[in-house]
Amino acid sequence: MSKKVVVLPGDDAAPEAMEPALGVLRALEVDIDFVEFPRGEQWIAGQTGREVRQAIDNSDSTLFGATSGKTQGIGYLRWGKDTFANVRPVCWHQGYRSPLKNPEGIDFVIVRENLEDLYLGVEVPLPALAPAHLVSRSTGKPLDTSNEGARAAVKVITEKNTRRAAEFACRLALSRKQAGGKGKVTCSCKYNMLRETDGLFRRVVEETVAQYPELKYEQFIVDDFARRIVQSPHDLDVVVLPNLYGDILSDAAAGLIGGLGLAPSGCYGDDYAYFEAVHGSAPDIKGLGIINPTATLLSAEMMLNYLGFASAAKRLGGAIAKVYEQGRTLTPDQGGHASAREFCGAVIDNL
Ligand code: NAI
Ligand code: MG
């Protein structure tokens, strides 16, 4: 059945990855109707936000290029479409320029809670908290709210969203186990310090994984876990993290396999999913045409699977892997001299 996909090319260098990537998707000849928006710089203010939301509502999925704030829709794609699980695979392939001596076999997935934590964006002048008469657990004293220049941010962790992300992680770990994976869920956050918020997150994840006797479970305080990602990434399978740590550590994890150019993601809800690279809009390489489109293409591969085009997804993944094995048409971040367009041309040649 025909599917409808909204394409938001994004800002800065992001469209330079999205546009040739879309050429690759077209070459796959899948039954998808692409609803394309212009890059963020070309938008007419005001009007476009509503049009984007309508297009998203009428679509089966969205492929999103990173934004520096000009492209609208990311807030709607997350909170409007209730996409609670941000899935970020970290998988090394032959030809990826990893800084590690032995990157072979790195294959894990970060499941990042996508809707809450500090990303609700509730920040206030500190004196606004005075009526709550808060007490600092660290000092044992009432919180001094007299500093007018100080700011506070609200971190919210709910049982509902933690459980949804944890359930998603468990089902993913099970399906990976069936395909030969480790069958393990790792939870990490700062539950020793933030006993109420991260403590709740840790407890709910632990309870959820306990419902799956086929799965192993481990948990680490997030500072130690940051070291473990670097020193023993091969031990990981499915990692579940609150929003902020998940955001930060997925960039670090991308560094393990060779950088942000190689890191895809998908954001899944019960009724909708959208797909975007882990990286931002890469303003420092805007206009050079050298942004690595692999992250966008691998996100599109995840989207094809979500939409039920499994064999096209497999062809795409296989063709990307081939280009890295050949090593002749790689972008500068991977040690090559190819442009994004040339890279995508090589992928098309290998489809
Ligand atoms: P960034 O991810 O855009 O770039 C970090 C570094 O990695 C830069 O040196 C960039 O050139 C490089 N890089 C990123 N993707 C690459 C690729 N595919 N190929 C080759 N090199 C690549 O992060 P930065 O610079 O911190 O943020 C830039 C803008 O992006 C900011 O406005 C930020 O708010 C936004 N952003 C948007 C996101 C989104 O739309 N989901 C996510 C993260 C950041
Ligand atoms: Mg990020």
Short mmCIF file of C-alpha atoms and ligand atoms in Angstrom, two decimals:
data_model
loop_
_atom_site.label_atom_id
_atom_site.label_comp_id
_atom_site.label_asym_id
_atom_site.label_seq_id
_atom_site.Cartn_x
_atom_site.Cartn_y
_atom_site.Cartn_z
CA MET A 1 0.00 0.00 0.00
CA SER A 2 1.21 3.50 -0.80
CA LYS A 3 2.66 5.51 2.11
CA LYS A 4 3.00 9.21 2.62
CA VAL A 5 6.22 10.64 4.07
CA VAL A 6 6.83 14.27 5.02
CA VAL A 7 10.37 15.43 4.24
CA LEU A 8 11.76 18.36 6.22
CA PRO A 9 15.30 18.99 4.88
CA GLY A 10 16.26 21.15 7.88
CA ASP A 11 18.75 24.00 8.21
CA ASP A 12 22.40 24.87 7.55
CA ALA A 13 24.21 21.82 6.12
CA ALA A 14 21.39 19.33 6.88
CA PRO A 15 19.62 19.79 3.49
CA GLU A 16 22.91 19.00 1.75
CA ALA A 17 22.54 15.50 3.25
CA MET A 18 18.78 15.22 2.87
CA GLU A 19 18.50 16.20 -0.79
CA PRO A 20 20.84 13.54 -2.23
CA ALA A 21 19.53 11.02 0.34
CA LEU A 22 16.08 11.56 -1.09
CA GLY A 23 17.53 10.74 -4.51
CA VAL A 24 18.64 7.38 -3.09
CA LEU A 25 15.15 6.71 -1.71
CA ARG A 26 13.63 7.53 -5.09
CA ALA A 27 16.08 5.14 -6.79
CA LEU A 28 14.74 2.35 -4.54
CA GLU A 29 11.36 2.79 -6.26
CA VAL A 30 9.29 2.08 -3.16
CA ASP A 31 5.65 3.06 -3.09
CA ILE A 32 6.12 6.27 -1.10
CA ASP A 33 4.62 9.65 -1.84
CA PHE A 34 7.09 12.28 -0.53
CA VAL A 35 5.61 15.56 0.71
CA GLU A 36 8.62 17.88 0.53
CA PHE A 37 9.09 21.15 2.37
CA PRO A 38 11.81 23.69 1.55
CA ARG A 39 14.91 24.09 3.70
CA GLY A 40 14.38 26.21 6.80
CA GLU A 41 16.07 29.32 5.39
CA GLN A 42 13.49 29.48 2.59
CA TRP A 43 10.41 29.35 4.80
CA ILE A 44 7.81 32.08 4.96
CA ALA A 45 7.47 32.89 8.66
CA GLY A 46 4.23 32.03 10.45
CA GLN A 47 2.40 30.29 7.67
CA THR A 48 4.59 27.23 7.39
CA GLY A 49 4.34 25.90 10.95
CA ARG A 50 0.62 25.18 10.57
CA GLU A 51 1.13 23.63 7.12
CA VAL A 52 3.82 21.35 8.50
CA ARG A 53 1.60 20.16 11.34
CA GLN A 54 -1.22 19.40 8.90
CA ALA A 55 1.13 17.53 6.56
CA ILE A 56 2.48 15.51 9.50
CA ASP A 57 -1.07 14.61 10.58
CA ASN A 58 -1.82 13.40 7.03
CA SER A 59 1.36 11.32 6.76
CA ASP A 60 2.59 7.87 7.77
CA SER A 61 5.99 9.16 8.85
CA THR A 62 8.43 12.08 8.64
CA LEU A 63 12.07 12.22 7.64
CA PHE A 64 13.54 15.19 9.47
CA GLY A 65 16.77 17.06 8.73
CA ALA A 66 18.37 18.72 11.73
CA THR A 67 17.30 22.23 12.62
CA SER A 68 19.01 25.24 14.13
CA GLY A 69 15.53 26.60 14.92
CA LYS A 70 14.32 27.77 11.50
CA THR A 71 12.58 24.56 10.46
CA GLN A 72 9.39 24.03 12.44
CA GLY A 73 7.79 20.76 13.39
CA ILE A 74 10.25 19.04 15.72
CA GLY A 75 8.17 19.96 18.79
CA TYR A 76 5.03 18.70 17.09
CA LEU A 77 6.77 15.49 15.98
CA ARG A 78 7.78 14.78 19.58
CA TRP A 79 5.02 16.10 21.85
CA GLY A 80 2.24 16.43 19.29
CA LYS A 81 2.71 12.87 18.02
CA ASP A 82 3.70 11.46 21.44
CA THR A 83 6.89 9.81 20.14
CA PHE A 84 8.22 8.65 23.50
CA ALA A 85 11.14 6.37 22.51
CA ASN A 86 14.15 7.75 20.66
CA VAL A 87 16.04 4.75 19.29
CA ARG A 88 19.70 5.33 18.42
CA PRO A 89 21.64 2.37 17.04
CA VAL A 90 25.42 2.40 17.45
CA CYS A 91 26.83 -0.20 15.10
CA TRP A 92 30.30 -0.29 13.60
CA HIS A 93 30.70 -1.44 10.01
CA GLN A 94 33.84 -2.21 8.05
CA GLY A 95 35.22 1.05 6.63
CA TYR A 96 33.90 3.34 9.40
CA ARG A 97 36.76 5.46 10.69
CA SER A 98 36.59 4.61 14.39
CA PRO A 99 39.24 5.99 16.77
CA LEU A 100 39.27 2.60 18.59
CA LYS A 101 41.78 -0.16 17.93
CA ASN A 102 39.07 -2.86 17.94
CA PRO A 103 35.73 -1.37 16.92
CA GLU A 104 34.62 -4.62 15.29
CA GLY A 105 31.50 -6.01 16.95
CA ILE A 106 30.29 -2.76 18.54
CA ASP A 107 26.55 -3.14 18.15
CA PHE A 108 24.25 -1.60 20.70
CA VAL A 109 21.19 0.63 20.77
CA ILE A 110 20.41 3.58 23.00
CA VAL A 111 16.72 4.00 23.84
CA ARG A 112 16.34 7.55 25.08
CA GLU A 113 13.14 8.71 26.77
CA ASN A 114 12.09 11.46 24.40
CA LEU A 115 9.43 13.61 26.07
CA GLU A 116 10.40 14.80 29.52
CA ASP A 117 13.30 15.26 31.93
CA LEU A 118 14.83 18.75 31.49
CA TYR A 119 13.59 18.87 27.88
CA LEU A 120 10.17 20.11 28.91
CA GLY A 121 11.93 23.46 28.86
CA VAL A 122 10.54 24.83 32.10
CA GLU A 123 13.07 27.36 33.36
CA VAL A 124 12.26 30.13 35.82
CA PRO A 125 13.95 32.88 37.83
CA LEU A 126 14.95 31.25 41.13
CA PRO A 127 12.74 33.57 43.28
CA ALA A 128 9.68 32.07 41.55
CA LEU A 129 10.29 28.94 43.66
CA ALA A 130 10.00 30.80 46.99
CA PRO A 131 6.32 29.90 47.64
CA ALA A 132 7.19 26.19 47.48
CA HIS A 133 9.50 26.44 50.57
CA LEU A 134 11.94 23.90 49.16
CA VAL A 135 14.68 22.29 51.24
CA SER A 136 18.02 21.26 49.75
CA ARG A 137 18.84 17.63 50.46
CA SER A 138 22.53 18.45 50.06
CA THR A 139 22.73 21.35 52.56
CA GLY A 140 19.82 20.28 54.76
CA LYS A 141 18.68 23.92 54.71
CA PRO A 142 15.81 25.80 53.05
CA LEU A 143 16.65 26.69 49.45
CA ASP A 144 17.90 30.28 49.27
CA THR A 145 15.69 31.81 46.59
CA SER A 146 16.75 35.41 47.16
CA ASN A 147 19.18 35.64 44.22
CA GLU A 148 17.16 37.41 41.53
CA GLY A 149 19.69 36.72 38.81
CA ALA A 150 19.72 32.97 39.40
CA ARG A 151 17.68 30.58 37.26
CA ALA A 152 16.23 27.15 37.91
CA ALA A 153 15.15 24.37 35.56
CA VAL A 154 12.48 21.77 36.23
CA LYS A 155 13.38 18.13 35.71
CA VAL A 156 10.31 15.92 35.39
CA ILE A 157 10.40 12.12 35.36
CA THR A 158 7.08 10.29 35.21
CA GLU A 159 6.38 6.64 35.79
CA LYS A 160 4.27 6.51 32.61
CA ASN A 161 6.90 7.73 30.16
CA THR A 162 9.71 5.84 31.88
CA ARG A 163 7.69 2.63 31.65
CA ARG A 164 6.87 3.20 27.99
CA ALA A 165 10.55 3.75 27.13
CA ALA A 166 11.57 0.75 29.24
CA GLU A 167 8.94 -1.50 27.62
CA PHE A 168 10.17 -0.42 24.21
CA ALA A 169 13.75 -1.23 25.24
CA CYS A 170 12.71 -4.68 26.49
CA ARG A 171 10.85 -5.58 23.31
CA LEU A 172 13.83 -4.39 21.26
CA ALA A 173 16.23 -6.46 23.37
CA LEU A 174 13.98 -9.50 22.87
CA SER A 175 13.85 -9.13 19.10
CA ARG A 176 17.62 -8.57 18.99
CA LYS A 177 18.05 -11.72 21.13
CA GLN A 178 16.06 -13.70 18.60
CA ALA A 179 18.54 -12.48 15.98
CA GLY A 180 21.52 -13.57 18.11
CA GLY A 181 21.83 -10.54 20.41
CA LYS A 182 22.87 -10.56 24.06
CA GLY A 183 19.37 -10.17 25.51
CA LYS A 184 20.44 -7.48 27.94
CA VAL A 185 19.03 -4.14 29.07
CA THR A 186 21.34 -1.61 30.74
CA CYS A 187 19.88 1.34 32.65
CA SER A 188 21.88 4.38 33.62
CA CYS A 189 21.21 7.72 35.31
CA LYS A 190 22.29 9.66 38.42
CA TYR A 191 20.11 7.72 40.86
CA ASN A 192 22.54 8.13 43.76
CA MET A 193 22.22 11.97 43.74
CA LEU A 194 18.82 12.57 42.15
CA ARG A 195 17.02 10.02 44.27
CA GLU A 196 13.51 11.19 43.47
CA THR A 197 13.71 11.78 39.71
CA ASP A 198 16.46 9.47 38.46
CA GLY A 199 15.66 7.15 41.37
CA LEU A 200 12.14 6.76 39.96
CA PHE A 201 13.53 6.19 36.46
CA ARG A 202 15.90 3.45 37.70
CA ARG A 203 13.21 1.73 39.76
CA VAL A 204 10.64 1.69 36.95
CA VAL A 205 13.15 0.37 34.41
CA GLU A 206 14.25 -2.36 36.82
CA GLU A 207 10.62 -3.36 37.50
CA THR A 208 9.83 -3.40 33.80
CA VAL A 209 12.79 -5.57 32.84
CA ALA A 210 11.91 -7.95 35.69
CA GLN A 211 8.73 -8.81 33.74
CA TYR A 212 10.98 -10.31 31.03
CA PRO A 213 12.76 -13.35 32.52
CA GLU A 214 14.51 -13.92 29.16
CA LEU A 215 16.44 -10.66 29.57
CA LYS A 216 19.48 -9.81 31.68
CA TYR A 217 19.57 -6.48 33.49
CA GLU A 218 22.31 -4.19 34.76
CA GLN A 219 22.43 -0.62 36.00
CA PHE A 220 25.22 1.92 36.42
CA ILE A 221 25.49 5.44 37.77
CA VAL A 222 25.83 7.65 34.72
CA ASP A 223 29.37 8.96 35.30
CA ASP A 224 30.71 5.40 35.55
CA PHE A 225 28.55 4.44 32.58
CA ALA A 226 30.16 7.16 30.42
CA ARG A 227 33.50 5.43 31.03
CA ARG A 228 32.04 2.01 30.30
CA ILE A 229 30.74 3.20 26.91
CA VAL A 230 34.32 4.07 25.97
CA GLN A 231 36.15 1.17 27.63
CA SER A 232 33.77 -1.71 27.03
CA PRO A 233 31.23 -0.85 24.33
CA HIS A 234 31.22 -4.47 23.18
CA ASP A 235 29.40 -5.47 26.39
CA LEU A 236 26.35 -3.37 25.60
CA ASP A 237 23.10 -4.42 23.94
CA VAL A 238 20.11 -2.16 24.67
CA VAL A 239 20.70 0.88 26.86
CA VAL A 240 17.81 2.87 28.33
CA LEU A 241 18.46 6.43 29.47
CA PRO A 242 16.53 9.54 30.51
CA ASN A 243 16.33 12.29 27.91
CA LEU A 244 19.34 14.49 28.73
CA TYR A 245 21.89 11.74 29.41
CA GLY A 246 20.57 9.90 26.35
CA ASP A 247 21.15 12.96 24.20
CA ILE A 248 24.69 13.55 25.45
CA LEU A 249 25.82 9.94 25.54
CA SER A 250 24.50 9.14 22.06
CA ASP A 251 26.86 11.74 20.56
CA ALA A 252 29.68 10.16 22.61
CA ALA A 253 28.62 6.72 21.38
CA ALA A 254 28.62 7.96 17.78
CA GLY A 255 32.23 9.01 18.36
CA LEU A 256 33.13 5.37 19.11
CA ILE A 257 32.22 4.15 15.66
CA GLY A 258 33.57 7.11 13.69
CA GLY A 259 31.45 10.18 14.31
CA LEU A 260 28.11 11.87 13.98
CA GLY A 261 27.97 11.29 10.25
CA LEU A 262 27.26 7.62 10.98
CA ALA A 263 24.59 7.83 13.70
CA PRO A 264 20.90 7.41 12.77
CA SER A 265 17.81 7.59 14.94
CA GLY A 266 14.08 7.03 15.00
CA CYS A 267 11.49 8.43 17.42
CA TYR A 268 8.61 6.02 18.01
CA GLY A 269 5.18 6.50 19.55
CA ASP A 270 2.20 4.17 19.61
CA ASP A 271 0.67 5.67 16.43
CA TYR A 272 3.48 7.53 14.70
CA ALA A 273 7.23 7.54 14.20
CA TYR A 274 9.65 9.98 12.64
CA PHE A 275 13.28 9.60 11.70
CA GLU A 276 16.26 11.95 11.98
CA ALA A 277 20.03 11.73 12.23
CA VAL A 278 21.52 12.11 15.72
CA HIS A 279 23.59 15.09 14.59
CA GLY A 280 22.58 18.74 14.41
CA SER A 281 22.59 21.10 11.44
CA ALA A 282 26.42 21.21 11.19
CA PRO A 283 26.64 24.98 10.52
CA ASP A 284 30.44 24.88 10.39
CA ILE A 285 30.36 22.90 7.11
CA LYS A 286 27.33 24.59 5.56
CA GLY A 287 27.65 25.19 1.81
CA LEU A 288 30.64 22.85 1.37
CA GLY A 289 28.55 19.87 0.23
CA ILE A 290 30.66 17.52 2.35
CA ILE A 291 28.24 16.60 5.13
CA ASN A 292 28.14 12.82 5.50
CA PRO A 293 24.63 11.66 4.47
CA THR A 294 25.08 8.18 6.00
CA ALA A 295 23.26 9.11 9.22
CA THR A 296 20.31 10.40 7.19
CA LEU A 297 20.31 7.33 4.94
CA LEU A 298 20.47 4.93 7.89
CA SER A 299 17.59 6.84 9.51
CA ALA A 300 15.68 6.39 6.24
CA GLU A 301 16.48 2.66 6.40
CA MET A 302 14.87 2.55 9.86
CA MET A 303 11.87 4.39 8.40
CA LEU A 304 11.52 1.91 5.55
CA ASN A 305 11.39 -0.92 8.09
CA TYR A 306 8.80 0.97 10.12
CA LEU A 307 6.64 1.49 7.03
CA GLY A 308 6.81 -2.19 6.09
CA PHE A 309 9.31 -1.94 3.22
CA ALA A 310 11.71 -4.45 4.74
CA SER A 311 13.31 -5.65 1.52
CA ALA A 312 13.97 -2.08 0.32
CA ALA A 313 15.47 -1.31 3.74
CA LYS A 314 17.76 -4.30 3.38
CA ARG A 315 18.85 -3.22 -0.10
CA LEU A 316 19.61 0.27 1.17
CA GLY A 317 21.57 -0.96 4.20
CA GLY A 318 23.50 -3.39 2.01
CA ALA A 319 24.40 -0.70 -0.53
CA ILE A 320 25.65 1.69 2.18
CA ALA A 321 27.78 -1.09 3.69
CA LYS A 322 29.21 -1.84 0.24
CA VAL A 323 30.30 1.78 -0.27
CA TYR A 324 32.20 1.64 3.05
CA GLU A 325 33.77 -1.70 2.20
CA GLN A 326 34.93 -0.33 -1.15
CA GLY A 327 36.21 2.82 0.59
CA ARG A 328 36.53 4.78 -2.66
CA THR A 329 33.72 7.32 -2.31
CA LEU A 330 33.77 8.45 1.31
CA THR A 331 33.18 11.92 2.73
CA PRO A 332 36.02 13.86 4.46
CA ASP A 333 34.87 12.93 8.00
CA GLN A 334 35.64 9.32 6.99
CA GLY A 335 38.98 10.16 5.41
CA GLY A 336 37.72 10.53 1.84
CA HIS A 337 37.26 13.37 -0.64
CA ALA A 338 33.71 12.71 -1.87
CA SER A 339 30.81 15.10 -1.60
CA ALA A 340 27.47 14.09 -0.13
CA ARG A 341 26.12 13.81 -3.68
CA GLU A 342 28.99 11.60 -4.83
CA PHE A 343 28.54 9.37 -1.79
CA CYS A 344 24.82 9.00 -2.52
CA GLY A 345 25.63 8.30 -6.17
CA ALA A 346 27.88 5.43 -5.06
CA VAL A 347 25.06 4.08 -2.86
CA ILE A 348 22.69 4.16 -5.85
CA ASP A 349 25.30 2.28 -7.93
CA ASN A 350 25.32 -0.45 -5.27
CA LEU A 351 21.58 -0.82 -4.76
P1 NAI B 1 26.22 19.23 15.15
O1 NAI B 1 25.83 17.82 15.36
O2 NAI B 1 25.48 20.00 14.13
O3 NAI B 1 27.78 19.30 14.74
C1 NAI B 1 28.82 18.86 15.60
C2 NAI B 1 30.07 18.63 14.76
O4 NAI B 1 29.92 17.43 14.01
C3 NAI B 1 30.35 19.72 13.74
O5 NAI B 1 31.74 19.88 13.59
C4 NAI B 1 29.74 19.18 12.47
O6 NAI B 1 30.32 19.67 11.28
C5 NAI B 1 30.00 17.68 12.62
N1 NAI B 1 28.97 16.89 11.95
C6 NAI B 1 27.69 16.73 12.34
N2 NAI B 1 27.02 15.96 11.49
C7 NAI B 1 27.90 15.63 10.51
C8 NAI B 1 27.79 14.85 9.34
N3 NAI B 1 26.65 14.23 8.99
N4 NAI B 1 28.88 14.75 8.54
C9 NAI B 1 30.02 15.34 8.87
N5 NAI B 1 30.20 16.07 9.99
C10 NAI B 1 29.13 16.22 10.80
O7 NAI B 1 26.12 19.93 16.58
P2 NAI B 1 26.27 21.48 17.00
O8 NAI B 1 27.31 22.14 16.19
O9 NAI B 1 26.43 21.42 18.46
O10 NAI B 1 24.85 22.12 16.71
C11 NAI B 1 24.55 22.83 15.51
C12 NAI B 1 23.07 23.21 15.49
O11 NAI B 1 22.27 22.04 15.39
C13 NAI B 1 22.58 23.96 16.75
O12 NAI B 1 21.74 25.00 16.32
C14 NAI B 1 21.79 22.91 17.50
O13 NAI B 1 20.77 23.46 18.28
C15 NAI B 1 21.23 22.09 16.37
N6 NAI B 1 20.88 20.69 16.73
C16 NAI B 1 19.71 20.21 16.18
C17 NAI B 1 19.33 18.92 16.39
C18 NAI B 1 18.06 18.44 15.76
O14 NAI B 1 17.48 19.10 14.93
N7 NAI B 1 17.57 17.28 16.10
C19 NAI B 1 20.14 18.00 17.21
C20 NAI B 1 21.38 18.58 17.68
C21 NAI B 1 21.72 19.90 17.45
MG MG B 2 21.78 15.60 20.43
#
